[in-house]
mmCIF file of C-alpha atoms and ligand atoms in Angstrom:
data_model
loop_
_atom_site.group_PDB
_atom_site.id
_atom_site.type_symbol
_atom_site.label_atom_id
_atom_site.label_comp_id
_atom_site.label_asym_id
_atom_site.label_seq_id
_atom_site.Cartn_x
_atom_site.Cartn_y
_atom_site.Cartn_z
ATOM 1 C CA MET A 9 -5.951 22.281 -0.780
ATOM 2 C CA ILE A 10 -7.788 19.252 -1.964
ATOM 3 C CA GLY A 11 -11.360 19.752 -3.038
ATOM 4 C CA ARG A 12 -14.330 18.052 -1.445
ATOM 5 C CA SER A 13 -16.834 16.046 -3.442
ATOM 6 C CA ILE A 14 -19.068 18.091 -5.777
ATOM 7 C CA ILE A 15 -21.032 15.031 -6.937
ATOM 8 C CA SER A 16 -24.445 14.402 -5.390
ATOM 9 C CA ALA A 17 -24.933 11.098 -3.591
ATOM 10 C CA THR A 18 -27.485 9.759 -6.075
ATOM 11 C CA GLU A 19 -25.161 10.171 -9.007
ATOM 12 C CA PHE A 20 -22.921 7.431 -7.654
ATOM 13 C CA GLY A 21 -25.773 4.884 -7.971
ATOM 14 C CA LYS A 22 -25.495 1.534 -6.219
ATOM 15 C CA VAL A 23 -22.060 1.018 -4.812
ATOM 16 C CA ALA A 24 -20.432 -2.345 -3.964
ATOM 17 C CA VAL A 25 -17.750 -2.026 -1.249
ATOM 18 C CA LEU A 26 -15.555 -4.936 -2.046
ATOM 19 C CA MET A 27 -13.833 -6.258 1.004
ATOM 20 C CA GLY A 28 -12.453 -9.429 2.661
ATOM 21 C CA GLY A 29 -11.218 -11.666 -0.066
ATOM 22 C CA ARG A 30 -8.873 -14.610 0.312
ATOM 23 C CA SER A 31 -5.518 -12.989 0.937
ATOM 24 C CA ALA A 32 -3.484 -13.079 4.154
ATOM 25 C CA GLU A 33 -4.721 -9.508 4.789
ATOM 26 C CA ARG A 34 -8.413 -10.490 4.787
ATOM 27 C CA GLU A 35 -9.021 -9.350 8.365
ATOM 28 C CA ILE A 36 -7.464 -5.924 7.777
ATOM 29 C CA SER A 37 -9.557 -5.508 4.607
ATOM 30 C CA LEU A 38 -12.753 -6.307 6.529
ATOM 31 C CA THR A 39 -11.875 -3.578 9.069
ATOM 32 C CA SER A 40 -10.990 -1.009 6.341
ATOM 33 C CA GLY A 41 -14.065 -2.041 4.393
ATOM 34 C CA GLN A 42 -16.440 -1.571 7.325
ATOM 35 C CA ALA A 43 -15.013 1.913 7.979
ATOM 36 C CA VAL A 44 -15.455 2.833 4.360
ATOM 37 C CA LEU A 45 -19.015 1.395 4.202
ATOM 38 C CA ASP A 46 -20.005 3.372 7.379
ATOM 39 C CA ALA A 47 -18.541 6.609 5.868
ATOM 40 C CA LEU A 48 -20.420 6.107 2.625
ATOM 41 C CA THR A 49 -23.733 5.196 4.305
ATOM 42 C CA LYS A 50 -23.431 8.184 6.607
ATOM 43 C CA GLN A 51 -23.189 10.366 3.488
ATOM 44 C CA ASN A 52 -26.372 8.861 1.906
ATOM 45 C CA ILE A 53 -24.513 6.776 -0.646
ATOM 46 C CA ASP A 54 -26.409 3.524 -1.567
ATOM 47 C CA ALA A 55 -23.545 1.298 -0.555
ATOM 48 C CA TYR A 56 -23.396 -2.421 0.308
ATOM 49 C CA LYS A 57 -20.832 -4.764 1.781
ATOM 50 C CA VAL A 58 -19.632 -7.385 -0.716
ATOM 51 C CA ASP A 59 -17.351 -10.111 0.706
ATOM 52 C CA VAL A 60 -15.227 -11.168 -2.271
ATOM 53 C CA GLY A 61 -15.201 -14.866 -2.872
ATOM 54 C CA LEU A 62 -15.221 -17.144 -5.955
ATOM 55 C CA ASP A 63 -18.732 -16.008 -6.819
ATOM 56 C CA ILE A 64 -17.800 -12.391 -7.082
ATOM 57 C CA SER A 65 -18.964 -11.999 -10.737
ATOM 58 C CA GLU A 66 -22.386 -13.428 -9.884
ATOM 59 C CA GLN A 67 -22.628 -11.192 -6.794
ATOM 60 C CA LEU A 68 -21.859 -8.094 -8.875
ATOM 61 C CA VAL A 69 -24.210 -8.940 -11.698
ATOM 62 C CA SER A 70 -27.144 -10.021 -9.488
ATOM 63 C CA GLY A 71 -26.678 -7.035 -7.261
ATOM 64 C CA LYS A 72 -26.917 -4.677 -10.323
ATOM 65 C CA PHE A 73 -24.133 -2.515 -8.944
ATOM 66 C CA ASP A 74 -23.244 0.776 -10.720
ATOM 67 C CA ARG A 75 -19.688 0.989 -9.404
ATOM 68 C CA ALA A 76 -17.270 -0.594 -7.019
ATOM 69 C CA PHE A 77 -15.187 0.812 -4.143
ATOM 70 C CA ILE A 78 -12.298 -1.702 -3.875
ATOM 71 C CA ILE A 79 -10.980 -1.983 -0.373
ATOM 72 C CA LEU A 80 -9.224 -5.370 -0.657
ATOM 73 C CA HIS A 81 -5.604 -5.650 0.497
ATOM 74 C CA GLY A 82 -2.983 -7.982 -0.915
ATOM 75 C CA ARG A 83 -3.487 -10.804 -3.414
ATOM 76 C CA GLY A 84 -6.642 -10.811 -5.465
ATOM 77 C CA GLY A 85 -7.327 -7.134 -4.675
ATOM 78 C CA GLU A 86 -4.151 -5.110 -5.202
ATOM 79 C CA ASP A 87 -2.652 -7.336 -8.002
ATOM 80 C CA GLY A 88 -5.051 -6.620 -10.883
ATOM 81 C CA GLU A 89 -7.251 -9.668 -10.406
ATOM 82 C CA ILE A 90 -10.407 -7.905 -9.121
ATOM 83 C CA GLN A 91 -9.750 -4.988 -11.514
ATOM 84 C CA GLY A 92 -9.840 -7.560 -14.395
ATOM 85 C CA VAL A 93 -13.159 -8.995 -13.168
ATOM 86 C CA LEU A 94 -14.670 -5.462 -12.967
ATOM 87 C CA GLU A 95 -13.294 -4.540 -16.410
ATOM 88 C CA SER A 96 -14.913 -7.650 -17.868
ATOM 89 C CA LEU A 97 -18.231 -6.657 -16.396
ATOM 90 C CA SER A 98 -17.868 -2.982 -17.439
ATOM 91 C CA ILE A 99 -18.315 -1.844 -13.818
ATOM 92 C CA PRO A 100 -16.276 1.269 -12.921
ATOM 93 C CA TYR A 101 -14.082 1.064 -9.865
ATOM 94 C CA THR A 102 -11.860 3.127 -7.545
ATOM 95 C CA GLY A 103 -8.160 3.484 -7.796
ATOM 96 C CA SER A 104 -5.521 1.939 -10.108
ATOM 97 C CA ASP A 105 -6.404 -0.117 -13.125
ATOM 98 C CA ILE A 106 -5.036 -3.589 -13.904
ATOM 99 C CA THR A 107 -1.619 -2.292 -14.970
ATOM 100 C CA GLY A 108 -1.109 -0.013 -12.007
ATOM 101 C CA ALA A 109 -2.201 -2.783 -9.641
ATOM 102 C CA VAL A 110 0.165 -5.386 -11.181
ATOM 103 C CA LEU A 111 3.133 -3.060 -11.186
ATOM 104 C CA SER A 112 2.593 -1.826 -7.622
ATOM 105 C CA MET A 113 1.876 -5.195 -6.085
ATOM 106 C CA ASN A 114 5.045 -6.883 -7.416
ATOM 107 C CA LYS A 115 8.062 -5.500 -5.501
ATOM 108 C CA THR A 116 10.528 -6.696 -8.206
ATOM 109 C CA LEU A 117 8.654 -5.037 -11.057
ATOM 110 C CA SER A 118 8.228 -1.832 -8.975
ATOM 111 C CA LYS A 119 11.878 -1.594 -8.117
ATOM 112 C CA ASP A 120 12.994 -2.391 -11.681
ATOM 113 C CA LEU A 121 10.796 0.434 -13.041
ATOM 114 C CA TRP A 122 11.945 2.891 -10.408
ATOM 115 C CA LEU A 123 15.568 2.125 -11.196
ATOM 116 C CA GLN A 124 14.839 2.806 -14.891
ATOM 117 C CA GLN A 125 13.281 6.132 -13.847
ATOM 118 C CA GLY A 126 16.468 7.013 -11.909
ATOM 119 C CA LEU A 127 14.695 6.657 -8.574
ATOM 120 C CA ALA A 128 16.719 5.240 -5.678
ATOM 121 C CA THR A 129 15.536 1.879 -4.126
ATOM 122 C CA ALA A 130 17.614 -0.503 -1.941
ATOM 123 C CA ASP A 131 19.760 -3.005 -3.847
ATOM 124 C CA PHE A 132 18.090 -6.368 -4.111
ATOM 125 C CA GLU A 133 18.288 -9.768 -5.702
ATOM 126 C CA GLN A 134 15.818 -12.619 -6.339
ATOM 127 C CA VAL A 135 16.700 -15.589 -4.064
ATOM 128 C CA THR A 136 15.757 -19.274 -3.790
ATOM 129 C CA ALA A 137 16.290 -22.041 -1.277
ATOM 130 C CA GLY A 138 19.505 -22.838 -3.141
ATOM 131 C CA SER A 139 20.999 -19.399 -2.973
ATOM 132 C CA ASP A 140 24.640 -19.163 -1.833
ATOM 133 C CA ALA A 141 24.336 -17.363 1.492
ATOM 134 C CA ASP A 142 28.002 -16.202 1.719
ATOM 135 C CA ALA A 143 27.996 -14.836 -1.885
ATOM 136 C CA LEU A 144 24.661 -13.075 -1.292
ATOM 137 C CA VAL A 145 25.984 -11.472 1.954
ATOM 138 C CA ALA A 146 29.215 -10.431 0.146
ATOM 139 C CA ARG A 147 27.078 -8.566 -2.388
ATOM 140 C CA LEU A 148 24.242 -7.023 -0.220
ATOM 141 C CA GLY A 149 26.001 -6.883 3.212
ATOM 142 C CA LEU A 150 24.401 -7.498 6.638
ATOM 143 C CA PRO A 151 21.848 -7.075 7.902
ATOM 144 C CA LEU A 152 19.500 -7.662 4.993
ATOM 145 C CA ILE A 153 15.825 -8.298 4.695
ATOM 146 C CA ILE A 154 14.096 -11.203 2.978
ATOM 147 C CA LYS A 155 10.604 -10.519 1.457
ATOM 148 C CA PRO A 156 7.919 -12.373 -0.510
ATOM 149 C CA VAL A 157 7.571 -10.407 -3.750
ATOM 150 C CA ASN A 158 3.788 -10.261 -3.818
ATOM 151 C CA GLU A 159 2.712 -9.785 -0.261
ATOM 152 C CA GLY A 160 1.837 -6.930 2.090
ATOM 153 C CA SER A 161 1.530 -6.051 5.887
ATOM 154 C CA SER A 162 5.178 -7.199 6.396
ATOM 155 C CA ILE A 163 3.901 -10.819 6.127
ATOM 156 C CA GLY A 164 6.646 -13.412 5.547
ATOM 157 C CA MET A 165 9.443 -10.887 6.093
ATOM 158 C CA THR A 166 12.575 -11.490 8.176
ATOM 159 C CA LYS A 167 15.551 -9.262 9.018
ATOM 160 C CA VAL A 168 18.661 -11.335 8.605
ATOM 161 C CA ASN A 169 21.646 -10.608 10.814
ATOM 162 C CA SER A 170 24.035 -13.405 9.818
ATOM 163 C CA ALA A 171 24.541 -15.664 6.781
ATOM 164 C CA SER A 172 23.433 -18.645 8.891
ATOM 165 C CA GLU A 173 19.924 -17.191 9.276
ATOM 166 C CA LEU A 174 19.343 -16.813 5.549
ATOM 167 C CA ALA A 175 17.988 -20.294 4.624
ATOM 168 C CA LYS A 176 15.275 -20.209 7.286
ATOM 169 C CA ALA A 177 14.239 -16.642 6.300
ATOM 170 C CA ILE A 178 13.971 -17.732 2.622
ATOM 171 C CA GLU A 179 11.931 -20.770 3.733
ATOM 172 C CA VAL A 180 9.480 -18.511 5.627
ATOM 173 C CA ALA A 181 9.027 -16.054 2.754
ATOM 174 C CA THR A 182 8.551 -19.012 0.325
ATOM 175 C CA GLU A 183 5.495 -20.127 2.321
ATOM 176 C CA PHE A 184 3.750 -16.963 1.142
ATOM 177 C CA ASP A 185 5.144 -16.517 -2.438
ATOM 178 C CA ALA A 186 7.215 -18.571 -4.876
ATOM 179 C CA GLU A 187 9.082 -15.349 -5.685
ATOM 180 C CA VAL A 188 11.279 -14.013 -2.932
ATOM 181 C CA ILE A 189 13.853 -11.150 -2.774
ATOM 182 C CA ALA A 190 16.784 -10.239 -0.529
ATOM 183 C CA GLU A 191 17.203 -6.505 -0.001
ATOM 184 C CA ARG A 192 20.045 -4.430 1.330
ATOM 185 C CA TRP A 193 19.066 -3.192 4.867
ATOM 186 C CA ILE A 194 18.692 0.634 5.066
ATOM 187 C CA GLU A 195 19.460 1.839 8.578
ATOM 188 C CA GLY A 196 17.584 5.027 9.294
ATOM 189 C CA GLU A 197 14.117 6.591 9.458
ATOM 190 C CA GLU A 198 10.960 5.326 7.854
ATOM 191 C CA TYR A 199 8.378 7.546 6.023
ATOM 192 C CA THR A 200 5.237 7.065 4.036
ATOM 193 C CA VAL A 201 3.389 9.377 1.673
ATOM 194 C CA GLY A 202 -0.299 9.096 0.702
ATOM 195 C CA ILE A 203 -1.311 10.144 -2.784
ATOM 196 C CA LEU A 204 -4.709 11.432 -3.736
ATOM 197 C CA GLY A 205 -5.260 12.208 -7.420
ATOM 198 C CA GLN A 206 -2.000 13.916 -8.367
ATOM 199 C CA GLN A 207 -1.415 15.306 -4.865
ATOM 200 C CA ALA A 208 1.148 13.973 -2.451
ATOM 201 C CA LEU A 209 -0.234 14.278 1.130
ATOM 202 C CA THR A 210 1.693 15.308 4.224
ATOM 203 C CA VAL A 211 4.620 12.957 4.893
ATOM 204 C CA ILE A 212 4.228 10.721 8.004
ATOM 205 C CA GLN A 213 7.221 9.266 9.905
ATOM 206 C CA LEU A 214 6.769 5.835 11.512
ATOM 207 C CA LYS A 215 8.701 4.872 14.595
ATOM 208 C CA THR A 216 8.753 1.523 16.232
ATOM 209 C CA PRO A 217 10.937 -0.128 18.954
ATOM 210 C CA ASN A 218 10.655 -3.400 17.014
ATOM 211 C CA GLU A 219 13.419 -4.390 14.581
ATOM 212 C CA PHE A 220 11.273 -2.984 11.743
ATOM 213 C CA TYR A 221 7.688 -1.965 11.035
ATOM 214 C CA ASP A 222 6.381 -5.569 11.191
ATOM 215 C CA PHE A 223 2.812 -6.969 11.389
ATOM 216 C CA GLU A 224 2.698 -6.452 15.231
ATOM 217 C CA ALA A 225 3.917 -2.832 14.876
ATOM 218 C CA LYS A 226 1.361 -2.118 12.182
ATOM 219 C CA TYR A 227 -1.743 -3.536 13.708
ATOM 220 C CA GLN A 228 -1.328 -4.677 17.263
ATOM 221 C CA SER A 229 1.254 -2.577 19.064
ATOM 222 C CA ASN A 230 0.588 0.558 21.116
ATOM 223 C CA THR A 231 4.316 1.490 21.061
ATOM 224 C CA THR A 232 4.322 2.507 17.336
ATOM 225 C CA GLU A 233 4.570 6.302 16.849
ATOM 226 C CA TYR A 234 3.272 8.250 13.902
ATOM 227 C CA LEU A 235 4.712 11.650 13.395
ATOM 228 C CA CYS A 236 2.650 13.994 11.226
ATOM 229 C CA PRO A 237 4.061 16.568 10.638
ATOM 230 C CA CYS A 238 7.004 14.201 10.293
ATOM 231 C CA GLY A 239 9.958 16.428 11.387
ATOM 232 C CA LEU A 240 11.671 16.684 8.032
ATOM 233 C CA THR A 241 12.761 20.145 6.870
ATOM 234 C CA GLN A 242 10.304 21.748 4.434
ATOM 235 C CA GLN A 243 12.774 21.200 1.605
ATOM 236 C CA ASP A 244 13.131 17.490 2.424
ATOM 237 C CA GLU A 245 9.450 17.039 2.858
ATOM 238 C CA ILE A 246 8.874 18.524 -0.649
ATOM 239 C CA LEU A 247 11.601 16.302 -2.091
ATOM 240 C CA CYS A 248 10.062 13.133 -0.459
ATOM 241 C CA GLN A 249 6.568 14.139 -1.799
ATOM 242 C CA LYS A 250 8.047 14.692 -5.282
ATOM 243 C CA ILE A 251 9.793 11.250 -5.310
ATOM 244 C CA ALA A 252 6.502 9.668 -4.081
ATOM 245 C CA LEU A 253 4.482 11.201 -6.894
ATOM 246 C CA ASP A 254 7.059 10.260 -9.527
ATOM 247 C CA ALA A 255 7.096 6.695 -8.113
ATOM 248 C CA PHE A 256 3.340 6.507 -8.158
ATOM 249 C CA ASN A 257 3.146 7.739 -11.773
ATOM 250 C CA GLY A 258 6.030 5.505 -12.804
ATOM 251 C CA LEU A 259 4.051 2.446 -11.806
ATOM 252 C CA ARG A 260 1.025 3.795 -13.734
ATOM 253 C CA MET A 261 -0.930 3.999 -10.482
ATOM 254 C CA THR A 262 -4.065 6.269 -10.509
ATOM 255 C CA GLY A 263 -6.599 7.627 -8.088
ATOM 256 C CA TRP A 264 -4.991 7.052 -4.770
ATOM 257 C CA GLY A 265 -2.331 5.026 -3.026
ATOM 258 C CA ARG A 266 0.595 5.129 -0.652
ATOM 259 C CA ILE A 267 4.405 5.049 -1.219
ATOM 260 C CA ASP A 268 6.805 3.729 1.573
ATOM 261 C CA PHE A 269 10.344 5.003 2.038
ATOM 262 C CA MET A 270 13.411 4.543 4.212
ATOM 263 C CA ARG A 271 15.913 7.431 4.618
ATOM 264 C CA ASP A 272 19.470 6.530 5.501
ATOM 265 C CA GLN A 273 21.762 8.361 7.840
ATOM 266 C CA SER A 274 23.200 10.490 5.009
ATOM 267 C CA GLY A 275 19.696 11.718 4.236
ATOM 268 C CA GLN A 276 19.164 9.788 0.967
ATOM 269 C CA PHE A 277 15.627 8.547 0.444
ATOM 270 C CA TYR A 278 15.108 4.954 -0.740
ATOM 271 C CA LEU A 279 11.735 3.785 -2.128
ATOM 272 C CA LEU A 280 10.563 0.633 -0.382
ATOM 273 C CA GLU A 281 7.305 -0.227 -2.080
ATOM 274 C CA ALA A 282 3.904 1.035 -3.296
ATOM 275 C CA ASN A 283 0.371 0.210 -2.103
ATOM 276 C CA CYS A 284 -2.470 0.749 -4.558
ATOM 277 C CA ILE A 285 -5.132 0.046 -1.876
ATOM 278 C CA PRO A 286 -3.753 1.191 1.472
ATOM 279 C CA GLY A 287 -5.412 0.615 4.823
ATOM 280 C CA MET A 288 -8.569 2.718 5.510
ATOM 281 C CA THR A 289 -9.332 2.063 9.130
ATOM 282 C CA ASP A 290 -9.934 5.271 11.092
ATOM 283 C CA HIS A 291 -6.333 5.064 12.364
ATOM 284 C CA SER A 292 -4.664 4.123 9.065
ATOM 285 C CA LEU A 293 -1.942 6.316 7.425
ATOM 286 C CA VAL A 294 -3.739 7.811 4.451
ATOM 287 C CA PRO A 295 -6.603 9.052 6.578
ATOM 288 C CA MET A 296 -4.102 10.469 9.032
ATOM 289 C CA ALA A 297 -2.313 12.406 6.290
ATOM 290 C CA ALA A 298 -5.598 13.470 4.639
ATOM 291 C CA LYS A 299 -6.696 14.972 7.917
ATOM 292 C CA GLU A 300 -3.603 17.164 7.963
ATOM 293 C CA ALA A 301 -4.675 18.383 4.466
ATOM 294 C CA GLY A 302 -8.066 19.299 5.843
ATOM 295 C CA LEU A 303 -9.965 16.277 4.656
ATOM 296 C CA SER A 304 -11.987 14.285 7.167
ATOM 297 C CA PHE A 305 -12.323 10.461 6.867
ATOM 298 C CA ASP A 306 -15.759 10.946 5.303
ATOM 299 C CA ASP A 307 -14.397 13.465 2.743
ATOM 300 C CA LEU A 308 -11.514 11.195 1.890
ATOM 301 C CA VAL A 309 -13.830 8.207 1.235
ATOM 302 C CA LEU A 310 -16.001 10.275 -1.037
ATOM 303 C CA THR A 311 -12.968 11.647 -2.866
ATOM 304 C CA ILE A 312 -11.712 8.130 -3.459
ATOM 305 C CA LEU A 313 -15.179 7.045 -4.594
ATOM 306 C CA GLU A 314 -15.019 9.818 -7.182
ATOM 307 C CA THR A 315 -11.951 8.238 -8.716
ATOM 308 C CA SER A 316 -14.356 5.629 -10.135
ATOM 309 C CA MET A 317 -15.980 8.463 -12.195
ATOM 310 C CA GLY A 318 -12.700 9.560 -13.710
ATOM 311 C CA VAL A 319 -12.792 12.759 -11.484
ATOM 312 C CA LYS A 320 -9.342 13.993 -10.507
ATOM 313 C CA ALA A 321 -8.910 14.661 -6.804
HETATM 314 N N1 ADP B 413 15.431 -2.529 2.859
HETATM 315 C C1 ADP B 413 14.975 -2.253 4.031
HETATM 316 N N2 ADP B 413 15.721 -1.753 5.104
HETATM 317 C C2 ADP B 413 15.204 -1.587 6.332
HETATM 318 N N3 ADP B 413 13.884 -1.894 6.594
HETATM 319 C C3 ADP B 413 13.068 -2.412 5.650
HETATM 320 C C4 ADP B 413 13.588 -2.619 4.333
HETATM 321 N N4 ADP B 413 12.620 -3.126 3.613
HETATM 322 C C5 ADP B 413 11.531 -3.180 4.418
HETATM 323 N N5 ADP B 413 11.841 -2.769 5.609
HETATM 324 C C6 ADP B 413 10.920 -2.774 6.814
HETATM 325 O O1 ADP B 413 9.905 -3.716 6.521
HETATM 326 C C7 ADP B 413 8.605 -3.105 6.503
HETATM 327 C C8 ADP B 413 7.733 -3.717 5.425
HETATM 328 O O2 ADP B 413 8.331 -3.697 4.170
HETATM 329 P P1 ADP B 413 7.671 -3.230 2.889
HETATM 330 O O3 ADP B 413 8.594 -3.341 1.789
HETATM 331 O O4 ADP B 413 7.058 -1.854 3.086
HETATM 332 O O5 ADP B 413 6.502 -4.319 2.641
HETATM 333 P P2 ADP B 413 4.967 -4.458 2.933
HETATM 334 O O6 ADP B 413 4.386 -4.564 1.549
HETATM 335 O O7 ADP B 413 4.788 -5.691 3.679
HETATM 336 O O8 ADP B 413 4.536 -3.239 3.642
HETATM 337 C C9 ADP B 413 8.849 -1.641 6.130
HETATM 338 O O9 ADP B 413 7.778 -0.875 6.619
HETATM 339 C C10 ADP B 413 10.191 -1.404 6.920
HETATM 340 O O10 ADP B 413 9.947 -1.201 8.294
HETATM 341 MG MG1 MG B 414 5.014 -1.215 3.282
#
């Protein structure tokens, strides 16, 4: 059982809820940020919305904030940039530090580290516009998936079913990031595991009639199903949670986060990627899993805020 906050509201001081930003996930962040702000305000925390722009240092200094709740998604928020700004201003903040953010945002670095730890992740290669499609397909097979390395929310991703579709898919991903990878397609079920402190939360299974859990399935569709409890045997659920925690720690993530998985038809789990600042709308995945563990959305938000005080959840 995860503990509820034992810190009184005034001890947190003046809290900046950092949201928005300039990434492709700006709108999602504003929704998550508003939900966090409402939960903090409801619990008598002196919290303020701060939309992150180029003047963020000035906003933080002139606002005389005591700490920051970072609820930015994607670039500028999950990649170490805002963490660096806050470090330079000596303002404590929630979640992973610069290192954890850098390692979890970059899918190539994450996967390299996981392989070094002996954790399974789908085979992959860096690709460019000039990549030899037939040679790549000979190595990774079909279908495969093309992804920008530093992006989120399935943005810029394409499932490729034939070698002739590869060039277009790489072009699309390159619009979002200079670094692009091709990954072996894992046919099977999809799972995600929220982490709070050093606790892996209840596993959630995601089901979509789309080709994969794309942007539409994540935010717009009403045909996406979330299974929590997820239907795994107890033994497999424990295994999945253990891999998630090892993967989280391997990337030096701290405080909270979420680890995404595929599981193939033989039952093997493959790590997909890590999120150091997952969605926090009232229908997001970490809140859903926390609820199963007996933590309400409000409890969860306070527990995350506590991670800025070095308190272990
Ligand atoms: N190797 C893969 N095999 C099958 N599906 C995949 C694979 N990689 C990604 N996907 C699908 O694409 C979605 C987004 O990929 P993910 O790596 O989690 O990136 P993001 O950071 O955008 O969430 C996943 O939720 C999954 O549905
Ligand atoms: Mg994901």
